[in-house]
Amino acid sequence: MSQLLRFDELSLSQEVQQAVADMGFETASPIQSEAIPFILEGRDVIGQAQTGTGKTAAFGIPMVETIVPFEKFVQGLILCPTRELAVQVTEEIKKISKHKKGIWVTTVYGGDSIERQIKSLKSGANIVVGTPGRVIDLIERRALKLENVKMVVLDEADEMLDMGFREDIESILEETPAQRQTIFFSATMSKPIMALTSRYQNDPKLVKVVKNEITNANIEQLYYDVKGKAKMEVMTRLMDFYSVKLGLVFCNQKKKVDEVVEELQLRGYTAEGLHGDLRQAQRNNVMSKFRSGVVSILVATDVAARGLDVDDVDAVFNYDIPLDEEYYVHRIGRTGRAGKSGKAFTLVVGAERNRLREIMNYTKVKIDKGVIPSFSDVVGVKKGMFIERVRESIETGDLELFSDVLEGLHHAGYSTEQVVSALVKMNMGITKNEFADENLSGDSERRERGDRFGRDSRDGRRGEGRFDRGGKGEERRGGRYERSERSGRPEDRGPRTDKAGKPYRKDPNMVRMFVNIGFNEKISPANIVGAFAGESGIPGNALGQIDIFDRYSFVDVPKEYANTILNRMEGASIKGKRVNVEIAKPSN
Ligand code: AMP
């Protein structure tokens, strides 16, 4: 961690430094510290880094610095495997260029109106972020001109190759000037990647973060697969369930530290934050409060916690999964010290599980999956502790001093039982919130969905919102357009009929495809047509009937396009959600 650079050590413009400060970044992450100087020098770079390491800013920052502002032609091109990633990258670049005038970023991807994208290109975008299929379409329509491109980035290059985009990538690179700067980011350095590198890069510098620290502390390490909105609830349940007296919470950004502190305080925890914006005196104050137990939860960024020397931390919480494997080791090393046992809890949302796998590979320690304590588990633990405290209080005596309080309440008409229950409630600080009866596991939701799809017929013979394509646009034909799921099983939804009451009939020239996205993600037939047509290049009106359910949909596609669609839709996104497209199972 010692060789990490501060952003003011990276020869960046004031505007970009201000922007990263606004984003709450404290120091450059390892991949940023390594890659940014080379990219700024104008070198071709291969960055070996996964999502979650800060790779977007590793190429985004130098790209924003390289683009000549106010020049209204495409100077920077970033290719991403999916629409979802393209949107994320665009957002990050917009944040990085927030204080720089004359930098215009636009995103192009299948599944959305091409006209709108053409319009935004015409208005003078100088950085374009896009998926390969749509970029090719736009080049063919002469809406995207790459002859003045200075820098091309292939983000998640290995993913793009796996998805069959090699030819598209090559055609795109051929459209750009030979003297361009070419940057590859890839989680793996496979043979196909190296082949692409030797063909399209000029003396590239391989940048990867060398790791050298492994600590094997006596710490129980668990991870929890959670829904994003439930992170705070799960963390506080763990704090309560394990009766954490001194807990250290790690976040990746200063801003997040402040948010988490505020939320913890609102929930009644004595929490304070520690990050680089604090003056030394404030830092010392917070640390000594934590050391003495006046503050029981300290929320910190990685850098701020470096100097922390407290032996009694009983649990470390990775509220955000760390940007670097080594950070993980440093973080959890804050507990289980001085011969004591400790716990390290990592909250994982969705695709962050890949980062967790990397961490396990790096530390060579298996991090087990923890079970999220239920609301009643937590209440149970708190009741037990409360009973213990009451018993202690009774044993220590002096109760007669307060007997008149109970008498007063009796006079006001309250029974002893009512008074005691109210006191218990006040003391335990438990209130049922919206999460109390909810399943908070992100994983269980996925598994439930997966099983259901695995077991149930994928033929979509019984549909709820059905759309027939053809003629002029889409027409909703589903007789019963119901949003609520009754059992979730297509079979249980009653016979599928169209508006005229006719049953669904399979068209022998069509193949029925299954897509794991539906009304729950607010998709419409237009989104499906846009994605299928945009990613695969087939004409939108070639698609047949579309049936949308709450969690999934069925789409009829012409037989001759089935393979193209399956290939192109692999890893594609619809409305920002990565989808899985398969041939629907035949009906029985
Ligand atoms: P990425 O690997 O680009 O997907 O980044 C993962 C997350 O880390 C994003 O939310 C970034 O905004 C954030 N991030 C990137 N660089 C830093 C940094 N130097 N310090 C803190 N957070 C960062």
Coordinates of C-alpha atoms and ligand atoms in Angstrom, one line a residue:
M1 CA 0.0 0.0 0.0
S2 CA 2.9 2.3 0.6
Q3 CA 3.5 3.1 -3.1
L4 CA 0.0 4.4 -3.6
L5 CA -0.1 7.8 -5.2
R6 CA -2.2 10.7 -4.1
F7 CA -4.0 12.3 -7.1
D8 CA -1.9 15.5 -6.7
E9 CA 1.2 13.4 -7.4
L10 CA -0.2 12.2 -10.8
S11 CA 0.3 15.4 -12.9
L12 CA -3.4 15.9 -13.3
S13 CA -5.2 19.2 -14.1
Q14 CA -6.8 21.1 -11.3
E15 CA -10.2 20.3 -12.8
V16 CA -9.7 16.6 -12.7
Q17 CA -8.2 16.7 -9.2
Q18 CA -11.2 18.6 -8.0
A19 CA -13.5 16.1 -9.7
V20 CA -11.9 13.0 -8.0
A21 CA -12.0 14.9 -4.7
D22 CA -15.8 15.4 -5.3
M23 CA -16.1 11.7 -6.1
G24 CA -14.7 11.0 -2.6
F25 CA -11.5 9.2 -3.8
E26 CA -8.8 9.6 -1.3
T27 CA -5.8 8.1 -3.1
A28 CA -5.3 6.4 -6.4
S29 CA -6.1 2.7 -6.3
P30 CA -3.1 0.4 -7.1
I31 CA -4.2 -0.1 -10.8
Q32 CA -4.6 3.7 -11.1
S33 CA -1.2 4.4 -9.5
E34 CA 0.4 2.0 -12.0
A35 CA -1.5 2.8 -15.2
I36 CA -2.3 6.5 -15.2
P37 CA 1.4 7.7 -15.5
F38 CA 2.0 5.5 -18.6
I39 CA -1.3 6.4 -20.3
L40 CA -0.6 10.1 -19.7
E41 CA 2.9 9.6 -21.3
G42 CA 1.0 8.4 -24.4
R43 CA 2.0 4.8 -24.2
D44 CA -0.1 1.8 -25.2
V45 CA -1.1 -0.1 -22.1
I46 CA -2.5 -3.5 -21.2
G47 CA -4.1 -3.2 -17.7
Q48 CA -4.8 -6.5 -16.0
A49 CA -7.6 -5.6 -13.6
Q50 CA -11.1 -6.6 -12.7
T51 CA -14.2 -4.6 -12.2
G52 CA -14.1 -3.2 -8.7
T53 CA -10.4 -2.2 -8.7
G54 CA -11.0 1.3 -10.0
K55 CA -10.1 0.4 -13.6
T56 CA -12.6 2.8 -15.1
A57 CA -10.9 5.8 -13.7
A58 CA -7.5 4.3 -14.5
F59 CA -8.3 4.8 -18.2
G60 CA -11.0 7.5 -17.7
I61 CA -8.8 10.0 -16.0
P62 CA -6.0 10.0 -18.6
M63 CA -8.6 10.0 -21.4
V64 CA -10.3 13.1 -20.1
E65 CA -6.8 14.7 -19.8
T66 CA -5.9 13.8 -23.3
I67 CA -9.0 15.0 -25.2
V68 CA -8.8 18.5 -26.6
P69 CA -11.8 20.3 -25.1
F70 CA -14.3 21.9 -27.4
E71 CA -13.1 20.0 -30.5
K72 CA -16.3 18.6 -31.8
F73 CA -15.2 15.3 -33.2
V74 CA -14.6 11.9 -31.7
Q75 CA -11.2 11.8 -30.1
G76 CA -11.8 9.0 -27.5
L77 CA -13.5 5.7 -28.1
I78 CA -14.3 3.2 -25.3
L79 CA -15.6 -0.2 -26.2
C80 CA -17.5 -2.2 -23.6
P81 CA -19.0 -5.7 -23.8
T82 CA -22.4 -4.7 -22.4
R83 CA -24.8 -1.8 -22.4
E84 CA -24.8 -1.8 -18.6
L85 CA -21.0 -1.4 -18.4
A86 CA -21.1 1.3 -21.2
V87 CA -23.6 3.3 -19.1
Q88 CA -21.5 2.9 -15.9
V89 CA -18.3 4.0 -17.7
T90 CA -20.1 7.0 -19.2
E91 CA -21.3 8.0 -15.8
E92 CA -17.8 7.8 -14.3
I93 CA -16.3 9.8 -17.2
K94 CA -18.9 12.4 -16.8
K95 CA -18.0 12.7 -13.1
I96 CA -14.3 12.9 -13.9
S97 CA -14.8 15.6 -16.5
K98 CA -17.4 17.5 -14.4
H99 CA -15.1 20.6 -14.0
K100 CA -13.6 20.5 -17.5
K101 CA -15.6 22.4 -20.0
G102 CA -15.8 21.2 -23.6
I103 CA -15.7 17.5 -22.9
W104 CA -18.8 15.8 -24.3
V105 CA -19.4 12.1 -23.6
T106 CA -22.1 10.0 -25.3
T107 CA -23.1 6.3 -25.0
V108 CA -24.2 4.1 -27.9
Y109 CA -25.6 0.6 -27.5
G110 CA -28.2 -1.7 -28.9
G111 CA -31.6 -1.8 -27.4
D112 CA -32.2 1.9 -27.6
S113 CA -33.2 4.3 -30.3
I114 CA -30.4 4.6 -32.8
E115 CA -31.8 8.0 -34.0
R116 CA -31.3 9.5 -30.6
Q117 CA -27.8 8.2 -30.5
I118 CA -27.1 9.6 -34.0
K119 CA -28.4 13.0 -32.8
S120 CA -26.1 13.0 -29.8
L121 CA -23.1 12.1 -32.0
K122 CA -24.0 14.9 -34.4
S123 CA -24.2 17.4 -31.5
G124 CA -20.4 17.0 -31.2
A125 CA -19.5 14.2 -28.8
N126 CA -15.7 13.9 -28.3
I127 CA -15.8 10.8 -26.2
V128 CA -17.9 7.8 -27.3
V129 CA -18.6 4.8 -25.1
G130 CA -20.3 2.0 -26.8
T131 CA -20.9 -1.7 -27.4
P132 CA -19.2 -3.1 -30.5
G133 CA -22.4 -4.1 -32.4
R134 CA -23.9 -0.6 -32.2
V135 CA -20.6 1.1 -32.9
I136 CA -20.4 -0.9 -36.2
D137 CA -24.0 0.0 -37.1
L138 CA -23.2 3.7 -36.5
I139 CA -20.0 3.5 -38.5
E140 CA -22.0 1.9 -41.4
R141 CA -24.6 4.6 -41.2
R142 CA -21.7 7.1 -41.3
A143 CA -23.0 8.7 -38.1
L144 CA -19.8 7.7 -36.2
K145 CA -16.5 8.8 -37.7
L146 CA -13.3 7.6 -36.2
E147 CA -10.6 9.1 -38.4
N148 CA -9.6 11.6 -35.7
V149 CA -9.6 9.2 -32.8
K150 CA -6.6 9.7 -30.5
M151 CA -7.2 7.0 -27.9
V152 CA -9.2 3.7 -28.0
V153 CA -9.9 1.7 -24.9
L154 CA -11.1 -1.8 -24.9
D155 CA -12.7 -2.3 -21.5
E156 CA -13.1 -5.9 -20.4
A157 CA -11.4 -7.0 -23.6
D158 CA -11.5 -10.7 -22.6
E159 CA -15.3 -10.5 -22.1
M160 CA -15.8 -8.9 -25.5
L161 CA -13.7 -11.7 -27.1
D162 CA -15.6 -14.4 -25.2
M163 CA -18.9 -12.8 -26.5
G164 CA -17.7 -13.2 -30.0
F165 CA -17.0 -9.5 -30.7
R166 CA -13.5 -10.1 -32.1
E167 CA -14.3 -9.3 -35.7
D168 CA -16.3 -6.3 -34.8
I169 CA -13.5 -5.0 -32.6
E170 CA -11.0 -5.5 -35.4
S171 CA -13.2 -3.7 -37.9
I172 CA -13.6 -0.8 -35.5
L173 CA -9.9 -0.6 -34.8
E174 CA -9.3 -0.6 -38.6
E175 CA -11.4 2.6 -38.8
T176 CA -9.2 4.5 -36.4
P177 CA -5.8 6.1 -37.3
A178 CA -2.7 3.9 -37.0
Q179 CA -1.0 6.4 -34.7
R180 CA -3.8 6.2 -32.1
Q181 CA -3.0 5.2 -28.5
T182 CA -4.5 1.8 -27.7
I183 CA -5.4 0.7 -24.2
F184 CA -6.7 -2.7 -23.2
F185 CA -8.2 -3.6 -19.9
S186 CA -8.8 -7.2 -19.2
A187 CA -9.2 -9.4 -16.1
T188 CA -7.2 -12.2 -17.8
M189 CA -4.4 -12.3 -20.2
S190 CA -5.5 -15.1 -22.5
K191 CA -3.9 -16.1 -25.8
P192 CA -6.6 -14.3 -27.9
I193 CA -6.0 -11.1 -26.0
M194 CA -2.3 -11.3 -26.5
A195 CA -2.9 -11.9 -30.3
L196 CA -5.1 -8.8 -30.4
T197 CA -2.4 -6.9 -28.5
S198 CA 0.4 -7.8 -30.8
R199 CA -1.7 -6.8 -33.8
Y200 CA -3.1 -3.5 -32.6
Q201 CA -0.8 -2.2 -29.9
N202 CA 2.6 -0.6 -30.2
D203 CA 5.1 -1.7 -27.6
P204 CA 2.5 -2.0 -24.9
K205 CA 3.3 -1.7 -21.2
L206 CA 1.7 -4.4 -19.2
V207 CA 0.4 -3.1 -15.9
K208 CA -0.8 -5.3 -13.2
V209 CA -0.7 -4.9 -9.5
V210 CA 1.9 -7.0 -7.8
K211 CA 0.7 -8.4 -4.5
N212 CA 3.1 -9.4 -1.8
E213 CA 1.3 -9.4 1.5
I214 CA -0.5 -12.4 2.9
T215 CA -1.7 -12.4 6.4
N216 CA -3.3 -15.4 7.9
A217 CA -4.9 -14.2 11.1
N218 CA -7.1 -16.2 13.3
I219 CA -10.3 -14.5 12.1
E220 CA -13.6 -15.9 11.2
Q221 CA -14.3 -14.6 7.7
L222 CA -17.9 -14.6 6.3
Y223 CA -19.6 -13.0 3.4
Y224 CA -23.2 -12.1 2.9
D225 CA -24.8 -11.9 -0.5
V226 CA -27.3 -9.0 0.0
K227 CA -29.6 -6.8 -2.0
G228 CA -28.0 -3.4 -2.5
K229 CA -30.7 -1.5 -0.6
A230 CA -30.4 -3.8 2.4
K231 CA -26.7 -3.4 3.1
M232 CA -27.2 -1.2 6.2
E233 CA -29.9 -3.4 7.6
V234 CA -27.8 -6.5 7.2
M235 CA -24.8 -4.8 8.7
T236 CA -26.7 -3.6 11.8
R237 CA -28.3 -7.0 12.3
L238 CA -24.9 -8.5 12.3
M239 CA -23.7 -5.9 14.8
D240 CA -26.6 -6.7 17.1
F241 CA -26.7 -10.4 16.6
Y242 CA -23.0 -10.8 17.4
S243 CA -23.2 -8.1 20.1
V244 CA -20.3 -6.2 18.6
K245 CA -18.8 -3.8 21.1
L246 CA -16.0 -2.3 18.9
G247 CA -16.6 -2.5 15.2
L248 CA -14.7 -1.1 12.3
V249 CA -16.6 -0.5 9.1
F250 CA -14.8 0.1 5.8
C251 CA -16.1 2.1 2.9
N252 CA -14.3 2.9 -0.4
Q253 CA -15.1 6.6 -0.4
K254 CA -15.1 9.5 2.0
K255 CA -18.6 10.4 1.0
K256 CA -19.8 6.9 1.8
V257 CA -18.1 7.1 5.2
D258 CA -20.2 10.2 6.0
E259 CA -23.4 8.6 4.7
V260 CA -22.8 5.4 6.7
V261 CA -22.0 7.3 9.9
E262 CA -25.2 9.3 9.6
E263 CA -27.3 6.3 9.0
L264 CA -25.7 4.4 11.9
Q265 CA -26.3 7.3 14.2
L266 CA -29.9 7.6 13.1
R267 CA -30.3 3.9 14.1
G268 CA -28.9 4.7 17.5
Y269 CA -25.3 3.5 17.3
T270 CA -22.5 5.5 18.6
A271 CA -20.6 5.8 15.3
E272 CA -17.9 8.2 14.1
G273 CA -16.1 8.5 10.7
L274 CA -12.5 8.6 9.9
H275 CA -11.2 9.9 6.6
G276 CA -8.6 12.1 5.0
D277 CA -10.6 15.3 5.3
L278 CA -10.3 15.3 9.1
R279 CA -7.6 17.5 10.7
Q280 CA -5.1 15.7 12.9
A281 CA -6.7 16.9 16.1
Q282 CA -10.1 15.6 14.9
R283 CA -8.6 12.3 14.0
N284 CA -7.0 11.9 17.4
N285 CA -10.2 12.8 19.1
V286 CA -12.2 10.2 17.1
M287 CA -9.5 7.5 17.6
S288 CA -9.3 8.1 21.4
K289 CA -13.1 7.9 21.7
F290 CA -13.0 4.6 19.8
R291 CA -10.2 3.2 21.9
S292 CA -12.0 4.0 25.1
G293 CA -15.3 2.6 23.8
V294 CA -17.2 5.9 23.9
V295 CA -17.7 5.4 20.2
S296 CA -18.4 1.8 19.4
I297 CA -18.4 1.9 15.6
L298 CA -15.7 3.5 13.6
V299 CA -16.3 4.0 9.9
A300 CA -13.2 4.5 7.8
T301 CA -11.6 4.5 4.4
D302 CA -8.6 2.3 3.8
V303 CA -6.1 5.1 3.9
A304 CA -7.5 6.7 7.0
A305 CA -7.5 3.5 9.0
R306 CA -3.8 2.9 8.3
G307 CA -2.5 4.4 11.5
L308 CA -5.2 2.8 13.6
D309 CA -3.8 0.8 16.4
V310 CA -6.6 -0.7 18.5
D311 CA -6.4 -4.3 19.8
D312 CA -10.0 -4.9 20.9
V313 CA -11.9 -4.6 17.6
D314 CA -14.2 -7.6 17.6
A315 CA -15.5 -7.3 14.1
V316 CA -14.5 -5.7 10.8
F317 CA -17.3 -5.0 8.3
N318 CA -16.5 -4.6 4.6
Y319 CA -19.5 -2.4 3.9
D320 CA -17.9 -1.9 0.4
I321 CA -15.9 -4.7 -1.1
P322 CA -12.3 -3.4 -1.2
L323 CA -10.8 -2.1 -4.4
D324 CA -7.8 -4.2 -4.0
E325 CA -7.1 -7.7 -2.5
E326 CA -4.4 -6.3 -0.4
Y327 CA -6.8 -3.8 1.2
Y328 CA -8.8 -6.8 2.3
V329 CA -5.9 -8.3 4.1
H330 CA -5.2 -4.9 5.8
R331 CA -8.8 -4.4 6.7
I332 CA -9.4 -7.7 8.4
G333 CA -6.0 -7.6 10.1
R334 CA -7.5 -4.9 12.3
T335 CA -9.4 -7.5 14.3
G336 CA -8.2 -10.8 15.9
R337 CA -5.2 -9.0 17.3
A338 CA -3.2 -9.6 20.4
G339 CA -4.3 -13.3 20.6
K340 CA -8.0 -12.4 20.5
S341 CA -10.4 -13.9 18.1
G342 CA -12.1 -11.7 15.5
K343 CA -14.8 -11.6 12.9
A344 CA -14.7 -10.2 9.4
F345 CA -17.9 -9.7 7.5
T346 CA -18.0 -8.8 3.9
L347 CA -21.2 -7.6 2.2
V348 CA -21.5 -8.5 -1.4
V349 CA -24.0 -7.2 -3.9
G350 CA -24.5 -9.0 -7.3
A351 CA -21.5 -9.2 -9.5
E352 CA -19.2 -8.2 -6.6
R353 CA -19.0 -12.0 -6.0
N354 CA -16.4 -12.0 -8.7
R355 CA -14.3 -9.7 -6.6
L356 CA -14.8 -11.9 -3.6
R357 CA -13.5 -14.9 -5.6
E358 CA -10.4 -12.8 -6.5
I359 CA -9.9 -12.1 -2.8
M360 CA -10.2 -15.7 -1.9
N361 CA -7.7 -16.6 -4.7
Y362 CA -5.3 -14.0 -3.4
T363 CA -5.5 -14.8 0.3
K364 CA -5.9 -18.6 -0.3
V365 CA -8.5 -18.6 2.4
K366 CA -12.1 -19.7 1.8
I367 CA -14.5 -17.1 3.0
D368 CA -17.7 -18.9 4.0
K369 CA -21.1 -17.7 3.2
G370 CA -22.9 -16.4 6.3
V371 CA -26.7 -16.6 6.9
I372 CA -28.3 -13.2 7.4
P373 CA -29.8 -13.2 10.9
S374 CA -33.5 -12.7 10.7
F375 CA -35.3 -9.9 12.5
S376 CA -36.6 -12.3 15.1
D377 CA -33.0 -13.7 15.6
V378 CA -31.8 -10.2 16.4
V379 CA -34.8 -9.5 18.7
G380 CA -34.1 -12.8 20.5
V381 CA -30.4 -11.9 21.2
K382 CA -31.4 -8.4 22.4
K383 CA -34.1 -9.8 24.7
G384 CA -31.6 -12.1 26.3
M385 CA -29.1 -9.3 26.9
F386 CA -31.9 -7.1 28.2
I387 CA -33.0 -9.7 30.7
E388 CA -29.4 -10.0 31.9
R389 CA -29.2 -6.2 32.4
V390 CA -32.5 -6.1 34.3
R391 CA -31.4 -8.9 36.5
E392 CA -28.2 -7.1 37.3
S393 CA -30.1 -3.9 38.1
I394 CA -32.4 -5.6 40.5
E395 CA -29.5 -7.3 42.2
T396 CA -27.7 -4.0 42.8
G397 CA -30.7 -2.6 44.7
D398 CA -31.9 1.0 45.4
L399 CA -35.1 0.2 43.6
E400 CA -37.3 1.9 46.3
L401 CA -36.0 5.3 45.1
F402 CA -38.1 4.9 42.0
S403 CA -41.2 3.2 43.3
D404 CA -43.3 6.4 43.2
V405 CA -42.8 6.5 39.4
L406 CA -44.7 3.2 39.1
E407 CA -47.4 4.5 41.5
G408 CA -47.9 7.6 39.4
L409 CA -48.4 5.6 36.3
H410 CA -50.9 3.3 38.1
H411 CA -52.8 6.4 39.1
A412 CA -52.9 7.4 35.4
G413 CA -54.6 4.1 34.7
Y414 CA -51.8 1.9 33.4
S415 CA -51.2 -1.6 34.6
T416 CA -47.7 -2.7 35.8
E417 CA -47.6 -5.0 32.8
Q418 CA -48.1 -2.1 30.4
V419 CA -45.5 0.0 32.1
V420 CA -42.9 -2.8 32.0
S421 CA -43.6 -3.5 28.3
A422 CA -43.2 0.1 27.4
L423 CA -39.9 0.3 29.4
V424 CA -38.6 -2.8 27.6
K425 CA -39.5 -1.3 24.2
M426 CA -37.8 2.0 25.1
N427 CA -34.7 0.3 26.3
M428 CA -34.2 -2.2 23.6
G429 CA -34.6 0.3 20.9
I430 CA -36.1 -2.2 18.5
T431 CA -38.5 -1.0 15.9
K432 CA -39.8 -3.0 13.1
N433 CA -38.7 -1.4 9.9
E434 CA -39.6 -2.2 6.3
F435 CA -37.0 -4.9 6.2
A436 CA -38.3 -6.8 9.2
D437 CA -40.1 -9.5 7.2
E438 CA -38.3 -9.2 4.0
N439 CA -35.8 -11.6 2.6
L440 CA -32.6 -9.6 2.3
S441 CA -30.4 -12.0 0.5
G442 CA -29.6 -11.1 -3.1
D443 CA -28.5 -14.6 -3.7
S444 CA -31.8 -16.3 -2.6
E445 CA -33.6 -14.1 -5.0
R446 CA -31.4 -15.3 -7.8
R447 CA -31.6 -18.9 -6.7
E448 CA -35.3 -18.8 -6.4
R449 CA -35.6 -17.4 -9.9
G450 CA -33.1 -19.9 -11.3
D451 CA -34.8 -22.9 -9.8
R452 CA -38.1 -21.8 -11.0
F453 CA -36.9 -21.4 -14.5
G454 CA -35.0 -24.7 -14.3
R455 CA -38.1 -26.7 -13.2
D456 CA -40.8 -25.0 -15.0
S457 CA -41.7 -25.1 -18.6
R458 CA -40.0 -22.3 -20.5
D459 CA -42.3 -22.5 -23.4
G460 CA -44.5 -19.6 -22.3
R461 CA -47.6 -21.4 -23.3
R462 CA -49.5 -19.4 -20.8
G463 CA -48.7 -15.8 -20.9
E464 CA -49.9 -12.6 -19.3
G465 CA -48.8 -9.7 -21.4
R466 CA -48.5 -10.8 -24.9
F467 CA -47.4 -8.7 -27.8
D468 CA -47.6 -9.6 -31.4
R469 CA -45.2 -7.9 -33.8
G470 CA -45.8 -7.3 -37.3
G471 CA -47.8 -4.8 -39.3
K472 CA -47.4 -1.5 -37.7
G473 CA -45.3 -1.8 -34.6
E474 CA -46.3 -3.7 -31.5
E475 CA -49.8 -4.3 -30.4
R476 CA -50.7 -5.5 -27.0
R477 CA -52.7 -8.6 -27.4
G478 CA -52.5 -10.3 -24.1
G479 CA -56.0 -10.7 -22.8
R480 CA -54.9 -10.7 -19.1
Y481 CA -52.3 -8.1 -18.6
E482 CA -51.6 -8.8 -14.9
R483 CA -48.6 -7.5 -13.1
S484 CA -48.9 -9.5 -9.9
E485 CA -47.5 -13.0 -9.8
R486 CA -49.7 -15.5 -8.3
S487 CA -47.5 -18.5 -7.8
G488 CA -44.7 -17.4 -10.2
R489 CA -45.2 -20.6 -12.1
P490 CA -46.3 -20.1 -15.7
E491 CA -48.4 -23.2 -15.5
D492 CA -50.5 -21.8 -12.7
R493 CA -51.6 -18.8 -14.6
G494 CA -54.5 -20.3 -16.5
P495 CA -54.6 -21.0 -20.2
R496 CA -53.0 -18.5 -22.4
T497 CA -55.2 -17.0 -25.0
D498 CA -55.0 -14.0 -27.2
K499 CA -57.5 -11.2 -27.3
A500 CA -59.8 -13.3 -29.5
G501 CA -59.5 -16.1 -27.0
K502 CA -57.5 -18.3 -29.3
P503 CA -54.7 -20.4 -27.8
Y504 CA -51.1 -19.7 -28.6
R505 CA -50.0 -21.6 -31.6
K506 CA -46.4 -22.3 -32.3
D507 CA -45.2 -21.0 -35.7
P508 CA -43.0 -23.7 -37.3
N509 CA -40.7 -21.0 -38.8
M510 CA -40.0 -19.5 -35.4
V511 CA -37.9 -20.5 -32.4
R512 CA -39.1 -19.5 -29.0
M513 CA -36.5 -17.8 -26.9
F514 CA -36.5 -17.3 -23.1
V515 CA -35.1 -14.0 -21.6
N516 CA -34.8 -13.6 -17.8
I517 CA -36.2 -10.1 -17.7
G518 CA -39.8 -9.0 -17.4
F519 CA -42.3 -6.6 -16.0
N520 CA -40.4 -6.4 -12.7
E521 CA -37.7 -4.5 -14.6
K522 CA -40.3 -2.4 -16.3
I523 CA -39.5 -3.6 -19.7
S524 CA -41.7 -3.2 -22.8
P525 CA -41.7 -5.1 -26.1
A526 CA -39.9 -2.1 -27.6
N527 CA -36.9 -2.7 -25.2
I528 CA -36.8 -6.4 -26.2
V529 CA -37.0 -5.7 -29.9
G530 CA -34.4 -2.9 -29.6
A531 CA -32.0 -5.1 -27.7
F532 CA -32.4 -8.2 -30.0
A533 CA -32.3 -6.2 -33.2
G534 CA -29.5 -3.8 -31.9
E535 CA -27.2 -6.4 -30.6
S536 CA -27.7 -9.0 -33.4
G537 CA -28.3 -6.7 -36.4
I538 CA -31.4 -8.5 -37.5
P539 CA -34.4 -6.4 -38.6
G540 CA -36.7 -5.6 -35.7
N541 CA -39.8 -6.5 -37.6
A542 CA -38.5 -10.0 -38.2
L543 CA -39.3 -10.8 -34.5
G544 CA -42.6 -12.5 -33.8
Q545 CA -44.7 -12.8 -30.7
I546 CA -43.4 -11.4 -27.4
D547 CA -44.8 -12.5 -24.1
I548 CA -43.8 -10.7 -21.0
F549 CA -44.2 -12.1 -17.5
D550 CA -43.1 -10.5 -14.2
R551 CA -39.6 -11.9 -14.2
Y552 CA -39.1 -13.2 -17.7
S553 CA -40.3 -13.1 -21.3
F554 CA -40.6 -15.2 -24.3
V555 CA -39.8 -14.0 -27.8
D556 CA -40.4 -15.7 -31.1
V557 CA -37.5 -15.3 -33.5
P558 CA -37.1 -16.6 -37.1
K559 CA -35.2 -19.9 -37.1
E560 CA -32.5 -18.6 -39.4
Y561 CA -31.5 -15.9 -36.9
A562 CA -31.7 -18.0 -33.8
N563 CA -27.9 -18.8 -33.5
T564 CA -26.9 -15.2 -34.3
I565 CA -29.2 -14.0 -31.6
L566 CA -28.0 -16.5 -29.0
N567 CA -24.4 -15.5 -29.7
R568 CA -24.9 -11.8 -29.7
M569 CA -27.2 -11.6 -26.8
E570 CA -24.7 -13.4 -24.6
G571 CA -23.8 -11.0 -21.9
A572 CA -26.0 -8.3 -23.4
S573 CA -28.2 -6.0 -21.3
I574 CA -31.7 -4.8 -21.6
K575 CA -32.6 -1.6 -19.7
G576 CA -29.3 -1.8 -17.9
K577 CA -29.8 -5.3 -16.7
R578 CA -27.5 -8.1 -17.9
V579 CA -29.7 -10.8 -19.4
N580 CA -29.6 -14.4 -20.2
V581 CA -31.2 -15.6 -23.4
E582 CA -31.8 -19.3 -24.1
I583 CA -34.0 -21.4 -26.3
A584 CA -37.2 -21.9 -24.4
K585 CA -37.8 -25.5 -23.3
P586 CA -40.5 -27.2 -25.4
S587 CA -43.9 -27.6 -23.8
N588 CA -45.1 -31.0 -22.7
Ligands
AMP1 P1 -14.4 0.1 -11.3 O1 -13.3 -1.0 -11.0 O2 -13.9 1.1 -12.3 O3 -15.7 -0.6 -11.6 O4 -14.5 0.9 -9.9 C1 -15.2 0.4 -8.7 C2 -15.7 1.5 -7.8 O5 -14.6 2.1 -7.1 C3 -16.4 2.6 -8.5 O6 -17.6 2.9 -7.7 C4 -15.5 3.7 -8.5 O7 -16.1 5.0 -8.5 C5 -14.7 3.5 -7.2 N1 -13.3 4.0 -7.3 C6 -12.5 4.1 -8.3 N2 -11.3 4.6 -8.0 C7 -11.4 4.9 -6.7 C8 -10.4 5.4 -5.7 N3 -9.2 5.8 -6.1 N4 -10.8 5.5 -4.4 C9 -12.1 5.1 -4.1 N5 -13.0 4.6 -4.9 C10 -12.7 4.5 -6.2

